[in-house]
Amino acid sequence: FLIVGIKNKATYSVARVAIRARCHYANKKWLGGMLTNFPTIETRLHKFRDLRTEQKTGGLNRLPKRDATMLKKQLSRLQTYLGRIKYMTRLLDIVIIVDQQEEYTTF
């Protein structure tokens, strides 16, 4: 499953439900090609996982300061966009899109 809810009112609900259901979710930004161009997303996921392991093992601290800072910024950006789908290994079968719109009428 992939649960998608990008609008401000839906982000918290989507995150809460997806964590309880143990499924992937996108609540920050929908990356173009997440479903139609999955091989590209998959390479970004590999890069994200590699950077995370480098950070956990302390490999970024051995780099020059400028390179380490650039990689930390890249890791932060990837965490924002791909952190919720980091363990997605294949194209998913079901996508649930949540668009929470409330209409108010005054009487």
PDB file of N, CA and C in Angstrom:
ATOM      1  N   PHE A   1       0.828  -1.187   0.000  1.00  0.00           N
ATOM      2  CA  PHE A   1       0.000   0.000   0.000  1.00  0.00           C
ATOM      3  C   PHE A   1       0.867   1.243   0.000  1.00  0.00           C
ATOM      4  N   LEU A   2       0.397   2.272  -0.631  1.00  0.00           N
ATOM      5  CA  LEU A   2       0.980   3.602  -0.560  1.00  0.00           C
ATOM      6  C   LEU A   2      -0.171   4.562  -0.307  1.00  0.00           C
ATOM      7  N   ILE A   3      -0.091   5.297   0.791  1.00  0.00           N
ATOM      8  CA  ILE A   3      -1.117   6.278   1.117  1.00  0.00           C
ATOM      9  C   ILE A   3      -0.548   7.656   0.833  1.00  0.00           C
ATOM     10  N   VAL A   4      -1.268   8.442   0.063  1.00  0.00           N
ATOM     11  CA  VAL A   4      -0.811   9.764  -0.339  1.00  0.00           C
ATOM     12  C   VAL A   4      -1.803  10.806   0.156  1.00  0.00           C
ATOM     13  N   GLY A   5      -1.298  11.791   0.881  1.00  0.00           N
ATOM     14  CA  GLY A   5      -2.109  12.909   1.332  1.00  0.00           C
ATOM     15  C   GLY A   5      -1.221  14.119   1.486  1.00  0.00           C
ATOM     16  N   ILE A   6      -1.215  14.983   0.520  1.00  0.00           N
ATOM     17  CA  ILE A   6      -0.270  16.089   0.461  1.00  0.00           C
ATOM     18  C   ILE A   6      -0.826  17.377   1.069  1.00  0.00           C
ATOM     19  N   LYS A   7      -2.118  17.544   1.043  1.00  0.00           N
ATOM     20  CA  LYS A   7      -2.699  18.795   1.547  1.00  0.00           C
ATOM     21  C   LYS A   7      -2.495  18.918   3.051  1.00  0.00           C
ATOM     22  N   ASN A   8      -2.407  20.162   3.522  1.00  0.00           N
ATOM     23  CA  ASN A   8      -2.082  20.424   4.921  1.00  0.00           C
ATOM     24  C   ASN A   8      -3.014  19.730   5.904  1.00  0.00           C
ATOM     25  N   LYS A   9      -4.300  19.703   5.617  1.00  0.00           N
ATOM     26  CA  LYS A   9      -5.254  19.100   6.544  1.00  0.00           C
ATOM     27  C   LYS A   9      -5.135  17.587   6.598  1.00  0.00           C
ATOM     28  N   ALA A  10      -4.591  16.978   5.564  1.00  0.00           N
ATOM     29  CA  ALA A  10      -4.532  15.515   5.501  1.00  0.00           C
ATOM     30  C   ALA A  10      -3.200  14.939   5.938  1.00  0.00           C
ATOM     31  N   THR A  11      -2.159  15.743   6.053  1.00  0.00           N
ATOM     32  CA  THR A  11      -0.824  15.194   6.296  1.00  0.00           C
ATOM     33  C   THR A  11      -0.715  14.443   7.615  1.00  0.00           C
ATOM     34  N   TYR A  12      -1.251  15.010   8.680  1.00  0.00           N
ATOM     35  CA  TYR A  12      -1.150  14.361   9.985  1.00  0.00           C
ATOM     36  C   TYR A  12      -1.935  13.063  10.013  1.00  0.00           C
ATOM     37  N   SER A  13      -3.144  13.078   9.483  1.00  0.00           N
ATOM     38  CA  SER A  13      -3.990  11.880   9.465  1.00  0.00           C
ATOM     39  C   SER A  13      -3.364  10.774   8.630  1.00  0.00           C
ATOM     40  N   VAL A  14      -2.815  11.138   7.490  1.00  0.00           N
ATOM     41  CA  VAL A  14      -2.179  10.152   6.617  1.00  0.00           C
ATOM     42  C   VAL A  14      -0.995   9.506   7.317  1.00  0.00           C
ATOM     43  N   ALA A  15      -0.169  10.310   7.975  1.00  0.00           N
ATOM     44  CA  ALA A  15       0.996   9.770   8.670  1.00  0.00           C
ATOM     45  C   ALA A  15       0.562   8.823   9.791  1.00  0.00           C
ATOM     46  N   ARG A  16      -0.408   9.245  10.560  1.00  0.00           N
ATOM     47  CA  ARG A  16      -0.856   8.430  11.696  1.00  0.00           C
ATOM     48  C   ARG A  16      -1.429   7.093  11.237  1.00  0.00           C
ATOM     49  N   VAL A  17      -2.285   7.130  10.238  1.00  0.00           N
ATOM     50  CA  VAL A  17      -2.904   5.898   9.743  1.00  0.00           C
ATOM     51  C   VAL A  17      -1.872   4.987   9.081  1.00  0.00           C
ATOM     52  N   ALA A  18      -0.975   5.546   8.308  1.00  0.00           N
ATOM     53  CA  ALA A  18       0.025   4.737   7.607  1.00  0.00           C
ATOM     54  C   ALA A  18       0.990   4.069   8.579  1.00  0.00           C
ATOM     55  N   ILE A  19       1.355   4.760   9.633  1.00  0.00           N
ATOM     56  CA  ILE A  19       2.250   4.162  10.625  1.00  0.00           C
ATOM     57  C   ILE A  19       1.542   3.017  11.342  1.00  0.00           C
ATOM     58  N   ARG A  20       0.283   3.224  11.684  1.00  0.00           N
ATOM     59  CA  ARG A  20      -0.480   2.150  12.347  1.00  0.00           C
ATOM     60  C   ARG A  20      -0.658   0.955  11.426  1.00  0.00           C
ATOM     61  N   ALA A  21      -0.841   1.200  10.131  1.00  0.00           N
ATOM     62  CA  ALA A  21      -1.059   0.121   9.170  1.00  0.00           C
ATOM     63  C   ALA A  21       0.249  -0.464   8.645  1.00  0.00           C
ATOM     64  N   ARG A  22       1.368   0.141   9.024  1.00  0.00           N
ATOM     65  CA  ARG A  22       2.701  -0.296   8.575  1.00  0.00           C
ATOM     66  C   ARG A  22       2.811  -0.303   7.051  1.00  0.00           C
ATOM     67  N   CYS A  23       2.433   0.789   6.441  1.00  0.00           N
ATOM     68  CA  CYS A  23       2.560   0.886   4.996  1.00  0.00           C
ATOM     69  C   CYS A  23       3.280   2.196   4.638  1.00  0.00           C
ATOM     70  N   HIS A  24       3.657   2.304   3.399  1.00  0.00           N
ATOM     71  CA  HIS A  24       4.372   3.476   2.906  1.00  0.00           C
ATOM     72  C   HIS A  24       3.404   4.641   2.772  1.00  0.00           C
ATOM     73  N   TYR A  25       3.948   5.858   2.908  1.00  0.00           N
ATOM     74  CA  TYR A  25       3.088   7.023   2.740  1.00  0.00           C
ATOM     75  C   TYR A  25       3.893   8.214   2.247  1.00  0.00           C
ATOM     76  N   ALA A  26       3.187   9.147   1.619  1.00  0.00           N
ATOM     77  CA  ALA A  26       3.770  10.399   1.151  1.00  0.00           C
ATOM     78  C   ALA A  26       2.887  11.517   1.670  1.00  0.00           C
ATOM     79  N   ASN A  27       3.445  12.353   2.554  1.00  0.00           N
ATOM     80  CA  ASN A  27       2.634  13.444   3.088  1.00  0.00           C
ATOM     81  C   ASN A  27       3.346  14.789   3.014  1.00  0.00           C
ATOM     82  N   LYS A  28       4.516  14.837   2.453  1.00  0.00           N
ATOM     83  CA  LYS A  28       5.230  16.109   2.304  1.00  0.00           C
ATOM     84  C   LYS A  28       5.111  16.647   0.884  1.00  0.00           C
ATOM     85  N   LYS A  29       5.572  15.842  -0.058  1.00  0.00           N
ATOM     86  CA  LYS A  29       5.559  16.267  -1.458  1.00  0.00           C
ATOM     87  C   LYS A  29       5.478  15.028  -2.333  1.00  0.00           C
ATOM     88  N   TRP A  30       4.671  15.123  -3.371  1.00  0.00           N
ATOM     89  CA  TRP A  30       4.582  14.028  -4.321  1.00  0.00           C
ATOM     90  C   TRP A  30       5.665  14.227  -5.366  1.00  0.00           C
ATOM     91  N   LEU A  31       6.574  13.279  -5.449  1.00  0.00           N
ATOM     92  CA  LEU A  31       7.634  13.359  -6.451  1.00  0.00           C
ATOM     93  C   LEU A  31       7.093  12.887  -7.788  1.00  0.00           C
ATOM     94  N   GLY A  32       7.311  13.681  -8.793  1.00  0.00           N
ATOM     95  CA  GLY A  32       6.871  13.296 -10.117  1.00  0.00           C
ATOM     96  C   GLY A  32       7.559  12.023 -10.565  1.00  0.00           C
ATOM     97  N   GLY A  33       6.819  11.081 -11.079  1.00  0.00           N
ATOM     98  CA  GLY A  33       7.395   9.831 -11.536  1.00  0.00           C
ATOM     99  C   GLY A  33       7.525   8.777 -10.452  1.00  0.00           C
ATOM    100  N   MET A  34       6.929   9.026  -9.286  1.00  0.00           N
ATOM    101  CA  MET A  34       7.043   8.045  -8.203  1.00  0.00           C
ATOM    102  C   MET A  34       6.447   6.701  -8.612  1.00  0.00           C
ATOM    103  N   LEU A  35       5.449   6.730  -9.446  1.00  0.00           N
ATOM    104  CA  LEU A  35       4.852   5.481  -9.921  1.00  0.00           C
ATOM    105  C   LEU A  35       5.188   5.203 -11.378  1.00  0.00           C
ATOM    106  N   THR A  36       5.256   6.240 -12.195  1.00  0.00           N
ATOM    107  CA  THR A  36       5.474   6.029 -13.623  1.00  0.00           C
ATOM    108  C   THR A  36       6.942   5.847 -13.983  1.00  0.00           C
ATOM    109  N   ASN A  37       7.839   6.380 -13.199  1.00  0.00           N
ATOM    110  CA  ASN A  37       9.270   6.263 -13.476  1.00  0.00           C
ATOM    111  C   ASN A  37       9.969   5.678 -12.251  1.00  0.00           C
ATOM    112  N   PHE A  38       9.530   4.492 -11.836  1.00  0.00           N
ATOM    113  CA  PHE A  38      10.033   3.907 -10.606  1.00  0.00           C
ATOM    114  C   PHE A  38      11.526   3.578 -10.636  1.00  0.00           C
ATOM    115  N   PRO A  39      12.132   3.183 -11.752  1.00  0.00           N
ATOM    116  CA  PRO A  39      13.582   2.922 -11.723  1.00  0.00           C
ATOM    117  C   PRO A  39      14.408   4.130 -11.260  1.00  0.00           C
ATOM    118  N   THR A  40      14.003   5.335 -11.626  1.00  0.00           N
ATOM    119  CA  THR A  40      14.709   6.529 -11.169  1.00  0.00           C
ATOM    120  C   THR A  40      14.524   6.719  -9.676  1.00  0.00           C
ATOM    121  N   ILE A  41      13.314   6.535  -9.186  1.00  0.00           N
ATOM    122  CA  ILE A  41      13.047   6.654  -7.752  1.00  0.00           C
ATOM    123  C   ILE A  41      13.834   5.592  -6.992  1.00  0.00           C
ATOM    124  N   GLU A  42      13.944   4.411  -7.582  1.00  0.00           N
ATOM    125  CA  GLU A  42      14.681   3.324  -6.935  1.00  0.00           C
ATOM    126  C   GLU A  42      16.162   3.663  -6.788  1.00  0.00           C
ATOM    127  N   THR A  43      16.747   4.307  -7.787  1.00  0.00           N
ATOM    128  CA  THR A  43      18.153   4.705  -7.661  1.00  0.00           C
ATOM    129  C   THR A  43      18.317   5.779  -6.585  1.00  0.00           C
ATOM    130  N   ARG A  44      17.357   6.690  -6.467  1.00  0.00           N
ATOM    131  CA  ARG A  44      17.401   7.705  -5.405  1.00  0.00           C
ATOM    132  C   ARG A  44      17.255   7.056  -4.030  1.00  0.00           C
ATOM    133  N   LEU A  45      16.429   6.021  -3.941  1.00  0.00           N
ATOM    134  CA  LEU A  45      16.277   5.301  -2.679  1.00  0.00           C
ATOM    135  C   LEU A  45      17.574   4.601  -2.288  1.00  0.00           C
ATOM    136  N   HIS A  46      18.272   4.027  -3.272  1.00  0.00           N
ATOM    137  CA  HIS A  46      19.570   3.401  -2.983  1.00  0.00           C
ATOM    138  C   HIS A  46      20.569   4.444  -2.488  1.00  0.00           C
ATOM    139  N   LYS A  47      20.596   5.590  -3.134  1.00  0.00           N
ATOM    140  CA  LYS A  47      21.490   6.674  -2.719  1.00  0.00           C
ATOM    141  C   LYS A  47      21.146   7.122  -1.299  1.00  0.00           C
ATOM    142  N   PHE A  48      19.855   7.243  -1.007  1.00  0.00           N
ATOM    143  CA  PHE A  48      19.407   7.646   0.325  1.00  0.00           C
ATOM    144  C   PHE A  48      19.846   6.635   1.384  1.00  0.00           C
ATOM    145  N   ARG A  49      19.658   5.353   1.106  1.00  0.00           N
ATOM    146  CA  ARG A  49      20.069   4.312   2.065  1.00  0.00           C
ATOM    147  C   ARG A  49      21.577   4.316   2.265  1.00  0.00           C
ATOM    148  N   ASP A  50      22.340   4.503   1.174  1.00  0.00           N
ATOM    149  CA  ASP A  50      23.801   4.548   1.292  1.00  0.00           C
ATOM    150  C   ASP A  50      24.258   5.727   2.143  1.00  0.00           C
ATOM    151  N   LEU A  51      23.661   6.897   1.927  1.00  0.00           N
ATOM    152  CA  LEU A  51      24.017   8.068   2.715  1.00  0.00           C
ATOM    153  C   LEU A  51      23.665   7.882   4.189  1.00  0.00           C
ATOM    154  N   ARG A  52      22.536   7.242   4.459  1.00  0.00           N
ATOM    155  CA  ARG A  52      22.145   6.984   5.860  1.00  0.00           C
ATOM    156  C   ARG A  52      23.138   6.058   6.551  1.00  0.00           C
ATOM    157  N   THR A  53      23.571   5.005   5.853  1.00  0.00           N
ATOM    158  CA  THR A  53      24.539   4.094   6.464  1.00  0.00           C
ATOM    159  C   THR A  53      25.880   4.788   6.667  1.00  0.00           C
ATOM    160  N   GLU A  54      26.263   5.639   5.718  1.00  0.00           N
ATOM    161  CA  GLU A  54      27.506   6.407   5.884  1.00  0.00           C
ATOM    162  C   GLU A  54      27.426   7.323   7.098  1.00  0.00           C
ATOM    163  N   GLN A  55      26.282   7.943   7.288  1.00  0.00           N
ATOM    164  CA  GLN A  55      26.117   8.840   8.426  1.00  0.00           C
ATOM    165  C   GLN A  55      26.129   8.053   9.741  1.00  0.00           C
ATOM    166  N   LYS A  56      25.467   6.905   9.762  1.00  0.00           N
ATOM    167  CA  LYS A  56      25.416   6.101  10.985  1.00  0.00           C
ATOM    168  C   LYS A  56      26.774   5.532  11.358  1.00  0.00           C
ATOM    169  N   THR A  57      27.569   5.151  10.362  1.00  0.00           N
ATOM    170  CA  THR A  57      28.879   4.573  10.642  1.00  0.00           C
ATOM    171  C   THR A  57      29.953   5.630  10.860  1.00  0.00           C
ATOM    172  N   GLY A  58      29.615   6.895  10.617  1.00  0.00           N
ATOM    173  CA  GLY A  58      30.587   7.966  10.811  1.00  0.00           C
ATOM    174  C   GLY A  58      31.451   8.233   9.598  1.00  0.00           C
ATOM    175  N   GLY A  59      31.053   7.722   8.459  1.00  0.00           N
ATOM    176  CA  GLY A  59      31.830   7.917   7.236  1.00  0.00           C
ATOM    177  C   GLY A  59      31.824   9.350   6.744  1.00  0.00           C
ATOM    178  N   LEU A  60      30.774  10.100   7.059  1.00  0.00           N
ATOM    179  CA  LEU A  60      30.715  11.498   6.626  1.00  0.00           C
ATOM    180  C   LEU A  60      31.700  12.370   7.410  1.00  0.00           C
ATOM    181  N   ASN A  61      32.035  11.953   8.616  1.00  0.00           N
ATOM    182  CA  ASN A  61      32.968  12.734   9.428  1.00  0.00           C
ATOM    183  C   ASN A  61      34.395  12.642   8.913  1.00  0.00           C
ATOM    184  N   ARG A  62      34.695  11.613   8.134  1.00  0.00           N
ATOM    185  CA  ARG A  62      36.045  11.450   7.590  1.00  0.00           C
ATOM    186  C   ARG A  62      36.278  12.273   6.323  1.00  0.00           C
ATOM    187  N   LEU A  63      35.200  12.805   5.769  1.00  0.00           N
ATOM    188  CA  LEU A  63      35.303  13.606   4.545  1.00  0.00           C
ATOM    189  C   LEU A  63      35.686  15.047   4.881  1.00  0.00           C
ATOM    190  N   PRO A  64      36.181  15.790   3.882  1.00  0.00           N
ATOM    191  CA  PRO A  64      36.393  17.223   4.106  1.00  0.00           C
ATOM    192  C   PRO A  64      35.080  17.908   4.483  1.00  0.00           C
ATOM    193  N   LYS A  65      35.203  18.994   5.213  1.00  0.00           N
ATOM    194  CA  LYS A  65      34.033  19.668   5.775  1.00  0.00           C
ATOM    195  C   LYS A  65      33.024  20.074   4.695  1.00  0.00           C
ATOM    196  N   ARG A  66      33.510  20.596   3.580  1.00  0.00           N
ATOM    197  CA  ARG A  66      32.626  21.048   2.506  1.00  0.00           C
ATOM    198  C   ARG A  66      31.838  19.883   1.895  1.00  0.00           C
ATOM    199  N   ASP A  67      32.521  18.778   1.626  1.00  0.00           N
ATOM    200  CA  ASP A  67      31.857  17.608   1.055  1.00  0.00           C
ATOM    201  C   ASP A  67      30.848  17.014   2.033  1.00  0.00           C
ATOM    202  N   ALA A  68      31.215  16.957   3.310  1.00  0.00           N
ATOM    203  CA  ALA A  68      30.313  16.415   4.318  1.00  0.00           C
ATOM    204  C   ALA A  68      29.061  17.274   4.441  1.00  0.00           C
ATOM    205  N   THR A  69      29.221  18.579   4.381  1.00  0.00           N
ATOM    206  CA  THR A  69      28.066  19.482   4.474  1.00  0.00           C
ATOM    207  C   THR A  69      27.135  19.300   3.284  1.00  0.00           C
ATOM    208  N   MET A  70      27.689  19.174   2.094  1.00  0.00           N
ATOM    209  CA  MET A  70      26.865  18.967   0.904  1.00  0.00           C
ATOM    210  C   MET A  70      26.104  17.642   0.983  1.00  0.00           C
ATOM    211  N   LEU A  71      26.771  16.597   1.453  1.00  0.00           N
ATOM    212  CA  LEU A  71      26.106  15.306   1.560  1.00  0.00           C
ATOM    213  C   LEU A  71      25.045  15.310   2.655  1.00  0.00           C
ATOM    214  N   LYS A  72      25.275  16.049   3.736  1.00  0.00           N
ATOM    215  CA  LYS A  72      24.268  16.152   4.797  1.00  0.00           C
ATOM    216  C   LYS A  72      23.038  16.902   4.316  1.00  0.00           C
ATOM    217  N   LYS A  73      23.227  17.950   3.500  1.00  0.00           N
ATOM    218  CA  LYS A  73      22.089  18.662   2.919  1.00  0.00           C
ATOM    219  C   LYS A  73      21.299  17.745   1.994  1.00  0.00           C
ATOM    220  N   GLN A  74      22.028  16.979   1.188  1.00  0.00           N
ATOM    221  CA  GLN A  74      21.376  16.050   0.269  1.00  0.00           C
ATOM    222  C   GLN A  74      20.610  14.983   1.055  1.00  0.00           C
ATOM    223  N   LEU A  75      21.204  14.494   2.124  1.00  0.00           N
ATOM    224  CA  LEU A  75      20.540  13.501   2.964  1.00  0.00           C
ATOM    225  C   LEU A  75      19.279  14.071   3.601  1.00  0.00           C
ATOM    226  N   SER A  76      19.340  15.307   4.041  1.00  0.00           N
ATOM    227  CA  SER A  76      18.177  15.953   4.637  1.00  0.00           C
ATOM    228  C   SER A  76      17.051  16.099   3.618  1.00  0.00           C
ATOM    229  N   ARG A  77      17.387  16.498   2.416  1.00  0.00           N
ATOM    230  CA  ARG A  77      16.391  16.645   1.359  1.00  0.00           C
ATOM    231  C   ARG A  77      15.769  15.296   0.989  1.00  0.00           C
ATOM    232  N   LEU A  78      16.611  14.272   0.879  1.00  0.00           N
ATOM    233  CA  LEU A  78      16.099  12.945   0.563  1.00  0.00           C
ATOM    234  C   LEU A  78      15.233  12.402   1.690  1.00  0.00           C
ATOM    235  N   GLN A  79      15.587  12.717   2.935  1.00  0.00           N
ATOM    236  CA  GLN A  79      14.773  12.291   4.071  1.00  0.00           C
ATOM    237  C   GLN A  79      13.389  12.917   4.008  1.00  0.00           C
ATOM    238  N   THR A  80      13.333  14.182   3.614  1.00  0.00           N
ATOM    239  CA  THR A  80      12.045  14.865   3.519  1.00  0.00           C
ATOM    240  C   THR A  80      11.154  14.231   2.469  1.00  0.00           C
ATOM    241  N   TYR A  81      11.713  13.911   1.314  1.00  0.00           N
ATOM    242  CA  TYR A  81      10.897  13.434   0.205  1.00  0.00           C
ATOM    243  C   TYR A  81      10.765  11.919   0.142  1.00  0.00           C
ATOM    244  N   LEU A  82      11.798  11.195   0.545  1.00  0.00           N
ATOM    245  CA  LEU A  82      11.791   9.741   0.385  1.00  0.00           C
ATOM    246  C   LEU A  82      11.789   8.975   1.703  1.00  0.00           C
ATOM    247  N   GLY A  83      11.840   9.662   2.816  1.00  0.00           N
ATOM    248  CA  GLY A  83      11.945   8.989   4.101  1.00  0.00           C
ATOM    249  C   GLY A  83      10.793   8.062   4.415  1.00  0.00           C
ATOM    250  N   ARG A  84       9.625   8.366   3.904  1.00  0.00           N
ATOM    251  CA  ARG A  84       8.458   7.555   4.209  1.00  0.00           C
ATOM    252  C   ARG A  84       8.314   6.356   3.281  1.00  0.00           C
ATOM    253  N   ILE A  85       9.098   6.319   2.212  1.00  0.00           N
ATOM    254  CA  ILE A  85       9.042   5.182   1.292  1.00  0.00           C
ATOM    255  C   ILE A  85      10.408   4.515   1.177  1.00  0.00           C
ATOM    256  N   LYS A  86      11.271   4.697   2.163  1.00  0.00           N
ATOM    257  CA  LYS A  86      12.648   4.234   2.053  1.00  0.00           C
ATOM    258  C   LYS A  86      12.791   2.727   1.916  1.00  0.00           C
ATOM    259  N   TYR A  87      11.814   1.959   2.362  1.00  0.00           N
ATOM    260  CA  TYR A  87      11.904   0.504   2.245  1.00  0.00           C
ATOM    261  C   TYR A  87      11.061  -0.047   1.102  1.00  0.00           C
ATOM    262  N   MET A  88      10.611   0.818   0.222  1.00  0.00           N
ATOM    263  CA  MET A  88       9.825   0.382  -0.930  1.00  0.00           C
ATOM    264  C   MET A  88      10.770  -0.243  -1.949  1.00  0.00           C
ATOM    265  N   THR A  89      10.591  -1.525  -2.242  1.00  0.00           N
ATOM    266  CA  THR A  89      11.513  -2.231  -3.131  1.00  0.00           C
ATOM    267  C   THR A  89      10.954  -2.471  -4.521  1.00  0.00           C
ATOM    268  N   ARG A  90       9.644  -2.317  -4.654  1.00  0.00           N
ATOM    269  CA  ARG A  90       9.022  -2.537  -5.965  1.00  0.00           C
ATOM    270  C   ARG A  90       7.827  -1.609  -6.094  1.00  0.00           C
ATOM    271  N   LEU A  91       7.328  -1.533  -7.289  1.00  0.00           N
ATOM    272  CA  LEU A  91       6.142  -0.730  -7.540  1.00  0.00           C
ATOM    273  C   LEU A  91       4.954  -1.353  -6.818  1.00  0.00           C
ATOM    274  N   LEU A  92       4.208  -0.542  -6.113  1.00  0.00           N
ATOM    275  CA  LEU A  92       3.131  -1.045  -5.271  1.00  0.00           C
ATOM    276  C   LEU A  92       1.867  -1.328  -6.071  1.00  0.00           C
ATOM    277  N   ASP A  93       1.041  -2.202  -5.520  1.00  0.00           N
ATOM    278  CA  ASP A  93      -0.198  -2.595  -6.192  1.00  0.00           C
ATOM    279  C   ASP A  93      -1.341  -1.626  -5.928  1.00  0.00           C
ATOM    280  N   ILE A  94      -1.385  -1.049  -4.721  1.00  0.00           N
ATOM    281  CA  ILE A  94      -2.517  -0.209  -4.339  1.00  0.00           C
ATOM    282  C   ILE A  94      -2.013   1.155  -3.875  1.00  0.00           C
ATOM    283  N   VAL A  95      -2.612   2.205  -4.403  1.00  0.00           N
ATOM    284  CA  VAL A  95      -2.323   3.572  -3.985  1.00  0.00           C
ATOM    285  C   VAL A  95      -3.620   4.197  -3.505  1.00  0.00           C
ATOM    286  N   ILE A  96      -3.598   4.725  -2.290  1.00  0.00           N
ATOM    287  CA  ILE A  96      -4.769   5.380  -1.722  1.00  0.00           C
ATOM    288  C   ILE A  96      -4.472   6.870  -1.661  1.00  0.00           C
ATOM    289  N   ILE A  97      -5.292   7.661  -2.312  1.00  0.00           N
ATOM    290  CA  ILE A  97      -5.082   9.107  -2.351  1.00  0.00           C
ATOM    291  C   ILE A  97      -6.139   9.767  -1.478  1.00  0.00           C
ATOM    292  N   VAL A  98      -5.671  10.557  -0.518  1.00  0.00           N
ATOM    293  CA  VAL A  98      -6.552  11.239   0.415  1.00  0.00           C
ATOM    294  C   VAL A  98      -6.557  12.710   0.052  1.00  0.00           C
ATOM    295  N   ASP A  99      -7.733  13.230  -0.241  1.00  0.00           N
ATOM    296  CA  ASP A  99      -7.883  14.645  -0.536  1.00  0.00           C
ATOM    297  C   ASP A  99      -8.975  15.157   0.378  1.00  0.00           C
ATOM    298  N   GLN A 100      -8.570  15.727   1.473  1.00  0.00           N
ATOM    299  CA  GLN A 100      -9.526  16.146   2.486  1.00  0.00           C
ATOM    300  C   GLN A 100      -9.956  17.577   2.208  1.00  0.00           C
ATOM    301  N   GLN A 101     -11.167  17.722   1.766  1.00  0.00           N
ATOM    302  CA  GLN A 101     -11.710  19.036   1.496  1.00  0.00           C
ATOM    303  C   GLN A 101     -12.957  19.217   2.333  1.00  0.00           C
ATOM    304  N   GLU A 102     -12.999  20.294   3.035  1.00  0.00           N
ATOM    305  CA  GLU A 102     -14.163  20.580   3.849  1.00  0.00           C
ATOM    306  C   GLU A 102     -14.853  21.811   3.300  1.00  0.00           C
ATOM    307  N   GLU A 103     -16.146  21.727   3.203  1.00  0.00           N
ATOM    308  CA  GLU A 103     -16.910  22.875   2.734  1.00  0.00           C
ATOM    309  C   GLU A 103     -17.716  23.417   3.889  1.00  0.00           C
ATOM    310  N   TYR A 104     -17.659  24.690   4.058  1.00  0.00           N
ATOM    311  CA  TYR A 104     -18.399  25.342   5.114  1.00  0.00           C
ATOM    312  C   TYR A 104     -19.498  26.204   4.477  1.00  0.00           C
ATOM    313  N   THR A 105     -20.653  26.069   4.996  1.00  0.00           N
ATOM    314  CA  THR A 105     -21.739  26.929   4.532  1.00  0.00           C
ATOM    315  C   THR A 105     -22.224  27.764   5.710  1.00  0.00           C
ATOM    316  N   THR A 106     -22.530  28.980   5.455  1.00  0.00           N
ATOM    317  CA  THR A 106     -23.024  29.843   6.514  1.00  0.00           C
ATOM    318  C   THR A 106     -24.530  30.013   6.352  1.00  0.00           C
ATOM    319  N   PHE A 107     -25.189  30.012   7.441  1.00  0.00           N
ATOM    320  CA  PHE A 107     -26.656  30.151   7.440  1.00  0.00           C
ATOM    321  C   PHE A 107     -27.050  31.473   8.022  1.00  0.00           C
TER     322      PHE A 107
END
